[in-house]
């Protein structure tokens, strides 16, 4: 393993000895809160702090007694996969009063607690900040009433607050995603997918109401994820006369042979006069104007329930650890902060700046400044709205620009969930830009065989929720068929290429770029979108399809672990896909609560295996009943899944027994997750806009053709930390290990120590990349506008 860099700050330098941290969940519950609680408890204990649960939120803090209990390592076992919050949450009117906060302060001081980790919405976090500001005054009052000793004022002089936002509405400014939002989207999309099958059978229109009293995020993103015909949200009420436009749209879709209509309404949807738009009103409108068979479904608290998604577990675990780091580093002068997600990076933001921005959104909506409200919601929300409008509403032919460019789109490599959403987005954005779009079947094999045909707007209807690759995909590389591919490009006058796929797609673009000197037909703009469950493509932190595969792994691990409940102690050895890339095993292990994960990138030997067995044996002798070990399929030629299974079985004899499971291709199948649908949709739209720009830039008027032979005309669009970036594929060659088909540097390797800490291993944790306190920015730089988080 690589030796620690001297520039890095390691966790051994930070100590929680003598500190007491309390964690509470407040306000509405959200899936993933338990993962955050688990991470705070285990990281707090790891650094030597005392950690307390505060049950029932602020009510428990005010009431004290058994509501405030010291937490142990074992007390957070088996809670990672549980929805809601196991420590309870309650609205507390008493905490809003000075007397209530005085009681709460007394209860905390009695236990020496001066560090609070609050998981909740803006109301809960605002209350925590007020509590912090009053802390000195409250201690003074307690001394006067002889409830605490006078030296306690000095000893517990400052209350430190770190917040994590737990809210399914994603209504908090300053973060791309709040804990619980992705899981709520999973519940919504599960329902929508189920409804679409029955709606199609009967040619029905369905009006769905989703949560979001003051924020339309769930409605907007679920509409984007399922390709809804119409969406109504509070931030952007429809223009006057919207009823006629909506009915015309529904009627046109039916005329285009579409057998169903889906309308999604946020519960707080309003018109331009602030009048509430109800699902019943929409139903009656559709029945009266169009005579369509129309049904209403109100999802309600289904959206809050169920198991947290892989995304929420990982997000909450990362945020929980970051919250403990922030508490360890805080001083008396440090403002209360909230741990946030920006792109793929954790950041810390001043709590009250975020709260004020969130309140400004509501004020803008109340004052009918709707465009400003959308901007204040943040880059992610604004980008979602723009993308939805672009894809859902087709302009009349007369209004479309005439570009006379032909753009081909194809899938290359193994299928990945979300590919179809990316193709749909590319086709519709391309048509909106005035291009003629061509679909290539079966990758480059189909290309050289001439399996190329024009694809229209309606042809990709309903593709968003389909798994696999509807175009067909093959691993065939173009190098051996360049002459035939060039011939097909001439025949169909292809002016640009969009390739959606994994490592083979990356290699294909390199081969096409290098062949430009021989074939002028290849001197056209080319763009690649990473789509592979293995997430092994250089130039990007995330790939289309990886989130769906992670959810499949985590769901299976949950079921496998549950199968052992009530039996004797058992350890499960599970093999995941990924080739030589350990992303699925490592991140899946973090989300499923694995005890050990074996990957190629982190070499291991028999001593490591023995140490892991001994560590697990010790844990099994206490209260842990089930163990989970993940192994990437190509992690080691000799230490196979069978070998590890036999080793654990022999060494654990008398303490635990073993079972093994090879997950196989079930990781590649299934309907795409909401994240993959939206990630695919948005990066594909951005890629097509880049292609349109390059086509104009590289068109030679004197020759009447496109000619692009520079490095920056053959790019991969990837997500790097905080931004979506177009990177020339030729420049990514040096970052790539072609033998093992992985990038030389992979960001997720930094999550492995976190996984080990949460599994009770002693390890070094690099905190050089942890979030630093920043400030809320109203408008992000334009190059960062495209958020990867949904």
PDB file of C-alpha atoms in Angstrom, residues 55-303:
ATOM      1  CA  UNK A  55     -34.026  10.201  22.218  1.00  0.00           C
ATOM      2  CA  UNK A  56     -37.140  11.969  20.869  1.00  0.00           C
ATOM      3  CA  UNK A  57     -35.280  15.035  19.579  1.00  0.00           C
ATOM      4  CA  UNK A  58     -35.478  18.312  21.480  1.00  0.00           C
ATOM      5  CA  UNK A  59     -38.305  16.921  23.624  1.00  0.00           C
ATOM      6  CA  UNK A  60     -35.873  14.331  24.984  1.00  0.00           C
ATOM      7  CA  UNK A  61     -33.276  17.043  25.603  1.00  0.00           C
ATOM      8  CA  UNK A  62     -35.809  19.074  27.616  1.00  0.00           C
ATOM      9  CA  UNK A  63     -37.177  16.076  29.548  1.00  0.00           C
ATOM     10  CA  UNK A  64     -33.748  14.555  30.261  1.00  0.00           C
ATOM     11  CA  UNK A  65     -33.647  11.364  32.341  1.00  0.00           C
ATOM     12  CA  UNK A  66     -33.514   8.166  30.294  1.00  0.00           C
ATOM     13  CA  UNK A  67     -33.957  10.158  27.097  1.00  0.00           C
ATOM     14  CA  UNK A  68     -30.231  10.959  27.208  1.00  0.00           C
ATOM     15  CA  UNK A  69     -28.237   7.724  27.210  1.00  0.00           C
ATOM     16  CA  UNK A  70     -24.614   6.946  26.606  1.00  0.00           C
ATOM     17  CA  UNK A  71     -24.084   5.090  23.329  1.00  0.00           C
ATOM     18  CA  UNK A  72     -21.880   2.059  22.807  1.00  0.00           C
ATOM     19  CA  UNK A  73     -20.394   0.545  19.654  1.00  0.00           C
ATOM     20  CA  UNK A  74     -22.911  -2.310  19.710  1.00  0.00           C
ATOM     21  CA  UNK A  75     -25.907   0.004  20.273  1.00  0.00           C
ATOM     22  CA  UNK A  76     -25.768   1.136  16.628  1.00  0.00           C
ATOM     23  CA  UNK A  77     -25.354  -2.342  15.118  1.00  0.00           C
ATOM     24  CA  UNK A  78     -27.967  -3.497  12.590  1.00  0.00           C
ATOM     25  CA  UNK A  79     -29.462  -0.016  12.168  1.00  0.00           C
ATOM     26  CA  UNK A  80     -27.816   0.950   8.860  1.00  0.00           C
ATOM     27  CA  UNK A  81     -30.585  -0.604   6.753  1.00  0.00           C
ATOM     28  CA  UNK A  82     -33.474   0.592   8.957  1.00  0.00           C
ATOM     29  CA  UNK A  83     -35.609   3.498   7.703  1.00  0.00           C
ATOM     30  CA  UNK A  84     -36.752   6.417   9.850  1.00  0.00           C
ATOM     31  CA  UNK A  85     -34.807   7.127  13.038  1.00  0.00           C
ATOM     32  CA  UNK A  86     -34.436   4.535  15.802  1.00  0.00           C
ATOM     33  CA  UNK A  87     -33.645   7.197  18.434  1.00  0.00           C
ATOM     34  CA  UNK A  88     -36.961   8.891  17.739  1.00  0.00           C
ATOM     35  CA  UNK A  89     -37.906  12.367  16.601  1.00  0.00           C
ATOM     36  CA  UNK A  90     -40.506  14.769  17.936  1.00  0.00           C
ATOM     37  CA  UNK A  91     -41.668  18.345  17.448  1.00  0.00           C
ATOM     38  CA  UNK A  92     -41.089  20.207  20.710  1.00  0.00           C
ATOM     39  CA  UNK A  93     -43.002  23.389  21.543  1.00  0.00           C
ATOM     40  CA  UNK A  94     -41.301  23.636  24.946  1.00  0.00           C
ATOM     41  CA  UNK A  95     -37.834  23.983  23.389  1.00  0.00           C
ATOM     42  CA  UNK A  96     -39.089  27.107  21.616  1.00  0.00           C
ATOM     43  CA  UNK A  97     -39.476  28.763  25.031  1.00  0.00           C
ATOM     44  CA  UNK A  98     -36.633  30.117  27.153  1.00  0.00           C
ATOM     45  CA  UNK A  99     -37.668  27.876  30.069  1.00  0.00           C
ATOM     46  CA  UNK A 100     -37.511  24.799  27.844  1.00  0.00           C
ATOM     47  CA  UNK A 101     -34.000  25.644  26.633  1.00  0.00           C
ATOM     48  CA  UNK A 102     -32.933  26.249  30.248  1.00  0.00           C
ATOM     49  CA  UNK A 103     -34.031  22.705  31.155  1.00  0.00           C
ATOM     50  CA  UNK A 104     -32.201  21.348  28.107  1.00  0.00           C
ATOM     51  CA  UNK A 105     -28.986  23.193  29.065  1.00  0.00           C
ATOM     52  CA  UNK A 106     -29.208  21.786  32.594  1.00  0.00           C
ATOM     53  CA  UNK A 107     -29.592  18.235  31.282  1.00  0.00           C
ATOM     54  CA  UNK A 108     -26.566  18.612  28.987  1.00  0.00           C
ATOM     55  CA  UNK A 109     -24.289  20.192  31.611  1.00  0.00           C
ATOM     56  CA  UNK A 110     -25.120  17.412  34.091  1.00  0.00           C
ATOM     57  CA  UNK A 111     -23.583  14.984  31.604  1.00  0.00           C
ATOM     58  CA  UNK A 112     -20.731  17.242  30.482  1.00  0.00           C
ATOM     59  CA  UNK A 113     -22.109  17.516  26.922  1.00  0.00           C
ATOM     60  CA  UNK A 114     -20.906  20.576  24.998  1.00  0.00           C
ATOM     61  CA  UNK A 115     -20.927  19.153  21.446  1.00  0.00           C
ATOM     62  CA  UNK A 116     -24.201  18.651  19.623  1.00  0.00           C
ATOM     63  CA  UNK A 117     -24.751  16.930  16.300  1.00  0.00           C
ATOM     64  CA  UNK A 118     -28.245  17.812  15.111  1.00  0.00           C
ATOM     65  CA  UNK A 119     -29.845  15.913  12.219  1.00  0.00           C
ATOM     66  CA  UNK A 120     -32.989  17.634  10.949  1.00  0.00           C
ATOM     67  CA  UNK A 121     -34.464  20.377   8.773  1.00  0.00           C
ATOM     68  CA  UNK A 122     -33.990  24.142   8.824  1.00  0.00           C
ATOM     69  CA  UNK A 123     -36.310  24.596  11.830  1.00  0.00           C
ATOM     70  CA  UNK A 124     -34.349  22.102  13.931  1.00  0.00           C
ATOM     71  CA  UNK A 125     -31.026  23.646  12.935  1.00  0.00           C
ATOM     72  CA  UNK A 126     -32.238  27.205  13.595  1.00  0.00           C
ATOM     73  CA  UNK A 127     -33.323  26.117  17.077  1.00  0.00           C
ATOM     74  CA  UNK A 128     -29.894  24.604  17.699  1.00  0.00           C
ATOM     75  CA  UNK A 129     -28.174  27.840  16.711  1.00  0.00           C
ATOM     76  CA  UNK A 130     -30.397  29.903  19.037  1.00  0.00           C
ATOM     77  CA  UNK A 131     -29.568  27.448  21.833  1.00  0.00           C
ATOM     78  CA  UNK A 132     -25.850  27.934  21.132  1.00  0.00           C
ATOM     79  CA  UNK A 133     -26.144  31.737  21.171  1.00  0.00           C
ATOM     80  CA  UNK A 134     -27.974  31.674  24.522  1.00  0.00           C
ATOM     81  CA  UNK A 135     -25.686  29.060  26.091  1.00  0.00           C
ATOM     82  CA  UNK A 136     -23.602  31.393  28.327  1.00  0.00           C
ATOM     83  CA  UNK A 137     -26.715  33.214  29.506  1.00  0.00           C
ATOM     84  CA  UNK A 138     -28.466  29.906  30.263  1.00  0.00           C
ATOM     85  CA  UNK A 139     -25.495  28.668  32.317  1.00  0.00           C
ATOM     86  CA  UNK A 140     -25.504  31.935  34.261  1.00  0.00           C
ATOM     87  CA  UNK A 141     -29.178  31.419  35.135  1.00  0.00           C
ATOM     88  CA  UNK A 142     -28.516  27.826  36.205  1.00  0.00           C
ATOM     89  CA  UNK A 143     -25.756  29.042  38.565  1.00  0.00           C
ATOM     90  CA  UNK A 144     -28.083  31.651  40.075  1.00  0.00           C
ATOM     91  CA  UNK A 145     -30.680  28.957  40.712  1.00  0.00           C
ATOM     92  CA  UNK A 146     -27.994  26.744  42.321  1.00  0.00           C
ATOM     93  CA  UNK A 147     -28.683  24.027  39.761  1.00  0.00           C
ATOM     94  CA  UNK A 148     -25.015  23.842  38.688  1.00  0.00           C
ATOM     95  CA  UNK A 149     -21.711  24.783  40.339  1.00  0.00           C
ATOM     96  CA  UNK A 150     -20.191  28.147  39.453  1.00  0.00           C
ATOM     97  CA  UNK A 151     -17.050  26.550  37.981  1.00  0.00           C
ATOM     98  CA  UNK A 152     -19.260  24.749  35.423  1.00  0.00           C
ATOM     99  CA  UNK A 153     -19.679  28.056  33.557  1.00  0.00           C
ATOM    100  CA  UNK A 154     -15.963  28.097  32.807  1.00  0.00           C
ATOM    101  CA  UNK A 155     -15.672  24.352  32.272  1.00  0.00           C
ATOM    102  CA  UNK A 156     -18.569  24.189  29.798  1.00  0.00           C
ATOM    103  CA  UNK A 157     -18.253  27.723  28.468  1.00  0.00           C
ATOM    104  CA  UNK A 158     -19.131  27.047  24.818  1.00  0.00           C
ATOM    105  CA  UNK A 159     -21.676  24.857  23.072  1.00  0.00           C
ATOM    106  CA  UNK A 160     -20.527  23.588  19.674  1.00  0.00           C
ATOM    107  CA  UNK A 161     -23.107  22.774  17.011  1.00  0.00           C
ATOM    108  CA  UNK A 162     -22.755  20.865  13.753  1.00  0.00           C
ATOM    109  CA  UNK A 163     -25.822  20.144  11.647  1.00  0.00           C
ATOM    110  CA  UNK A 164     -26.677  17.543   9.031  1.00  0.00           C
ATOM    111  CA  UNK A 165     -29.764  18.109   6.950  1.00  0.00           C
ATOM    112  CA  UNK A 166     -32.212  15.225   7.108  1.00  0.00           C
ATOM    113  CA  UNK A 167     -35.219  16.015   4.941  1.00  0.00           C
ATOM    114  CA  UNK A 168     -36.847  14.155   2.078  1.00  0.00           C
ATOM    115  CA  UNK A 169     -37.921  17.459   0.462  1.00  0.00           C
ATOM    116  CA  UNK A 170     -34.352  18.599  -0.336  1.00  0.00           C
ATOM    117  CA  UNK A 171     -35.503  22.088   0.603  1.00  0.00           C
ATOM    118  CA  UNK A 172     -32.334  23.309   2.331  1.00  0.00           C
ATOM    119  CA  UNK A 173     -30.096  25.745   0.469  1.00  0.00           C
ATOM    120  CA  UNK A 174     -26.367  25.101   0.477  1.00  0.00           C
ATOM    121  CA  UNK A 175     -26.386  21.376  -0.284  1.00  0.00           C
ATOM    122  CA  UNK A 176     -27.056  19.455  -3.494  1.00  0.00           C
ATOM    123  CA  UNK A 177     -28.744  16.592  -1.640  1.00  0.00           C
ATOM    124  CA  UNK A 178     -30.175  16.204   1.845  1.00  0.00           C
ATOM    125  CA  UNK A 179     -30.263  12.875   3.702  1.00  0.00           C
ATOM    126  CA  UNK A 180     -33.440  11.011   2.720  1.00  0.00           C
ATOM    127  CA  UNK A 181     -34.136  12.666  -0.634  1.00  0.00           C
ATOM    128  CA  UNK A 182     -32.734   9.863  -2.792  1.00  0.00           C
ATOM    129  CA  UNK A 183     -34.680   7.222  -0.832  1.00  0.00           C
ATOM    130  CA  UNK A 184     -37.899   9.229  -1.204  1.00  0.00           C
ATOM    131  CA  UNK A 185     -37.263   9.386  -4.954  1.00  0.00           C
ATOM    132  CA  UNK A 186     -36.850   5.591  -4.941  1.00  0.00           C
ATOM    133  CA  UNK A 187     -40.305   5.223  -3.326  1.00  0.00           C
ATOM    134  CA  UNK A 188     -41.882   7.631  -5.833  1.00  0.00           C
ATOM    135  CA  UNK A 189     -40.294   6.002  -8.888  1.00  0.00           C
ATOM    136  CA  UNK A 190     -41.255   2.514  -7.672  1.00  0.00           C
ATOM    137  CA  UNK A 191     -44.881   3.683  -7.517  1.00  0.00           C
ATOM    138  CA  UNK A 192     -44.738   5.520 -10.851  1.00  0.00           C
ATOM    139  CA  UNK A 193     -43.200   2.513 -12.629  1.00  0.00           C
ATOM    140  CA  UNK A 194     -45.942   0.281 -11.204  1.00  0.00           C
ATOM    141  CA  UNK A 195     -48.691   2.748 -12.136  1.00  0.00           C
ATOM    142  CA  UNK A 196     -47.378   3.102 -15.693  1.00  0.00           C
ATOM    143  CA  UNK A 197     -47.997  -0.578 -16.418  1.00  0.00           C
ATOM    144  CA  UNK A 198     -51.653  -0.417 -15.352  1.00  0.00           C
ATOM    145  CA  UNK A 199     -52.164   2.989 -16.985  1.00  0.00           C
ATOM    146  CA  UNK A 200     -50.854   1.598 -20.274  1.00  0.00           C
ATOM    147  CA  UNK A 201     -53.225  -1.355 -20.110  1.00  0.00           C
ATOM    148  CA  UNK A 202     -56.304   0.868 -19.792  1.00  0.00           C
ATOM    149  CA  UNK A 203     -55.106   4.005 -21.636  1.00  0.00           C
ATOM    150  CA  UNK A 204     -55.480   6.052 -18.473  1.00  0.00           C
ATOM    151  CA  UNK A 205     -54.206   9.384 -17.220  1.00  0.00           C
ATOM    152  CA  UNK A 206     -52.769   9.373 -13.703  1.00  0.00           C
ATOM    153  CA  UNK A 207     -52.378  12.446 -11.503  1.00  0.00           C
ATOM    154  CA  UNK A 208     -49.809  11.805  -8.751  1.00  0.00           C
ATOM    155  CA  UNK A 209     -49.328  14.003  -5.716  1.00  0.00           C
ATOM    156  CA  UNK A 210     -45.901  13.887  -4.061  1.00  0.00           C
ATOM    157  CA  UNK A 211     -44.620  15.613  -0.938  1.00  0.00           C
ATOM    158  CA  UNK A 212     -43.192  19.117  -1.052  1.00  0.00           C
ATOM    159  CA  UNK A 213     -45.321  21.753   0.664  1.00  0.00           C
ATOM    160  CA  UNK A 214     -42.807  24.514  -0.023  1.00  0.00           C
ATOM    161  CA  UNK A 215     -40.336  22.805  -2.357  1.00  0.00           C
ATOM    162  CA  UNK A 216     -40.972  21.106  -5.697  1.00  0.00           C
ATOM    163  CA  UNK A 217     -37.733  19.120  -5.830  1.00  0.00           C
ATOM    164  CA  UNK A 218     -39.309  15.656  -5.461  1.00  0.00           C
ATOM    165  CA  UNK A 219     -41.994  16.454  -8.042  1.00  0.00           C
ATOM    166  CA  UNK A 220     -39.534  17.936 -10.523  1.00  0.00           C
ATOM    167  CA  UNK A 221     -36.908  15.200 -10.289  1.00  0.00           C
ATOM    168  CA  UNK A 222     -39.416  12.341 -10.324  1.00  0.00           C
ATOM    169  CA  UNK A 223     -41.017  13.946 -13.418  1.00  0.00           C
ATOM    170  CA  UNK A 224     -37.575  14.045 -15.038  1.00  0.00           C
ATOM    171  CA  UNK A 225     -36.896  10.439 -13.989  1.00  0.00           C
ATOM    172  CA  UNK A 226     -40.117   8.983 -15.405  1.00  0.00           C
ATOM    173  CA  UNK A 227     -40.656  11.331 -18.364  1.00  0.00           C
ATOM    174  CA  UNK A 228     -43.917  12.765 -17.002  1.00  0.00           C
ATOM    175  CA  UNK A 229     -46.127  14.748 -19.377  1.00  0.00           C
ATOM    176  CA  UNK A 230     -46.623  17.658 -16.977  1.00  0.00           C
ATOM    177  CA  UNK A 231     -45.288  18.765 -13.595  1.00  0.00           C
ATOM    178  CA  UNK A 232     -46.540  21.437 -11.194  1.00  0.00           C
ATOM    179  CA  UNK A 233     -44.240  22.880  -8.510  1.00  0.00           C
ATOM    180  CA  UNK A 234     -44.525  25.845  -6.109  1.00  0.00           C
ATOM    181  CA  UNK A 235     -41.277  27.573  -7.238  1.00  0.00           C
ATOM    182  CA  UNK A 236     -42.422  27.977 -10.846  1.00  0.00           C
ATOM    183  CA  UNK A 237     -46.215  28.200 -11.135  1.00  0.00           C
ATOM    184  CA  UNK A 238     -47.554  27.744 -14.673  1.00  0.00           C
ATOM    185  CA  UNK A 239     -48.420  30.742 -16.799  1.00  0.00           C
ATOM    186  CA  UNK A 240     -52.051  31.850 -16.968  1.00  0.00           C
ATOM    187  CA  UNK A 241     -53.960  29.642 -19.393  1.00  0.00           C
ATOM    188  CA  UNK A 242     -51.857  26.612 -18.451  1.00  0.00           C
ATOM    189  CA  UNK A 243     -54.942  24.410 -18.360  1.00  0.00           C
ATOM    190  CA  UNK A 244     -55.440  24.651 -22.137  1.00  0.00           C
ATOM    191  CA  UNK A 245     -51.746  24.073 -22.837  1.00  0.00           C
ATOM    192  CA  UNK A 246     -51.645  21.009 -20.608  1.00  0.00           C
ATOM    193  CA  UNK A 247     -54.713  19.498 -22.247  1.00  0.00           C
ATOM    194  CA  UNK A 248     -53.253  20.158 -25.707  1.00  0.00           C
ATOM    195  CA  UNK A 249     -50.022  18.406 -24.654  1.00  0.00           C
ATOM    196  CA  UNK A 250     -51.889  15.369 -23.272  1.00  0.00           C
ATOM    197  CA  UNK A 251     -54.053  15.174 -26.371  1.00  0.00           C
ATOM    198  CA  UNK A 252     -51.032  15.426 -28.709  1.00  0.00           C
ATOM    199  CA  UNK A 253     -49.257  12.645 -26.820  1.00  0.00           C
ATOM    200  CA  UNK A 254     -52.264  10.362 -27.138  1.00  0.00           C
ATOM    201  CA  UNK A 255     -52.514  11.172 -30.825  1.00  0.00           C
ATOM    202  CA  UNK A 256     -48.854  10.129 -31.105  1.00  0.00           C
ATOM    203  CA  UNK A 257     -49.847   6.587 -30.030  1.00  0.00           C
ATOM    204  CA  UNK A 258     -48.909   7.082 -26.381  1.00  0.00           C
ATOM    205  CA  UNK A 259     -51.301   5.004 -24.274  1.00  0.00           C
ATOM    206  CA  UNK A 260     -50.913   6.812 -20.966  1.00  0.00           C
ATOM    207  CA  UNK A 261     -50.316  10.213 -19.402  1.00  0.00           C
ATOM    208  CA  UNK A 262     -48.577  10.992 -16.131  1.00  0.00           C
ATOM    209  CA  UNK A 263     -49.018  14.332 -14.349  1.00  0.00           C
ATOM    210  CA  UNK A 264     -46.956  14.930 -11.181  1.00  0.00           C
ATOM    211  CA  UNK A 265     -48.048  17.556  -8.676  1.00  0.00           C
ATOM    212  CA  UNK A 266     -46.158  18.803  -5.607  1.00  0.00           C
ATOM    213  CA  UNK A 267     -48.521  19.111  -2.635  1.00  0.00           C
ATOM    214  CA  UNK A 268     -47.668  22.825  -2.448  1.00  0.00           C
ATOM    215  CA  UNK A 269     -48.291  23.537  -6.170  1.00  0.00           C
ATOM    216  CA  UNK A 270     -49.848  26.966  -6.816  1.00  0.00           C
ATOM    217  CA  UNK A 271     -50.820  29.134  -9.775  1.00  0.00           C
ATOM    218  CA  UNK A 272     -49.552  32.654 -10.471  1.00  0.00           C
ATOM    219  CA  UNK A 273     -52.158  34.075  -8.079  1.00  0.00           C
ATOM    220  CA  UNK A 274     -50.974  31.846  -5.208  1.00  0.00           C
ATOM    221  CA  UNK A 275     -54.090  29.702  -5.511  1.00  0.00           C
ATOM    222  CA  UNK A 276     -53.515  26.039  -4.629  1.00  0.00           C
ATOM    223  CA  UNK A 277     -53.671  23.572  -7.547  1.00  0.00           C
ATOM    224  CA  UNK A 278     -55.120  20.295  -6.285  1.00  0.00           C
ATOM    225  CA  UNK A 279     -54.988  16.852  -7.849  1.00  0.00           C
ATOM    226  CA  UNK A 280     -58.809  16.761  -7.854  1.00  0.00           C
ATOM    227  CA  UNK A 281     -58.925  20.002  -9.847  1.00  0.00           C
ATOM    228  CA  UNK A 282     -56.531  18.557 -12.450  1.00  0.00           C
ATOM    229  CA  UNK A 283     -58.475  15.296 -12.674  1.00  0.00           C
ATOM    230  CA  UNK A 284     -61.789  17.103 -13.231  1.00  0.00           C
ATOM    231  CA  UNK A 285     -60.123  19.365 -15.808  1.00  0.00           C
ATOM    232  CA  UNK A 286     -58.767  16.423 -17.853  1.00  0.00           C
ATOM    233  CA  UNK A 287     -62.082  14.537 -17.694  1.00  0.00           C
ATOM    234  CA  UNK A 288     -64.092  17.628 -18.701  1.00  0.00           C
ATOM    235  CA  UNK A 289     -61.810  18.837 -21.518  1.00  0.00           C
ATOM    236  CA  UNK A 290     -60.534  15.548 -22.957  1.00  0.00           C
ATOM    237  CA  UNK A 291     -62.810  12.827 -21.611  1.00  0.00           C
ATOM    238  CA  UNK A 292     -59.795  10.712 -20.620  1.00  0.00           C
ATOM    239  CA  UNK A 293     -60.187   8.034 -17.961  1.00  0.00           C
ATOM    240  CA  UNK A 294     -58.278   9.772 -15.125  1.00  0.00           C
ATOM    241  CA  UNK A 295     -57.248   8.556 -11.675  1.00  0.00           C
ATOM    242  CA  UNK A 296     -55.583  10.270  -8.718  1.00  0.00           C
ATOM    243  CA  UNK A 297     -52.894   8.716  -6.500  1.00  0.00           C
ATOM    244  CA  UNK A 298     -51.626  10.531  -3.406  1.00  0.00           C
ATOM    245  CA  UNK A 299     -48.384   8.951  -2.234  1.00  0.00           C
ATOM    246  CA  UNK A 300     -48.321  10.517   1.237  1.00  0.00           C
ATOM    247  CA  UNK A 301     -46.054   9.059   3.908  1.00  0.00           C
ATOM    248  CA  UNK A 302     -45.004   6.136   1.717  1.00  0.00           C
ATOM    249  CA  UNK A 303     -42.277   8.533   0.567  1.00  0.00           C
TER     250      UNK A 303
END
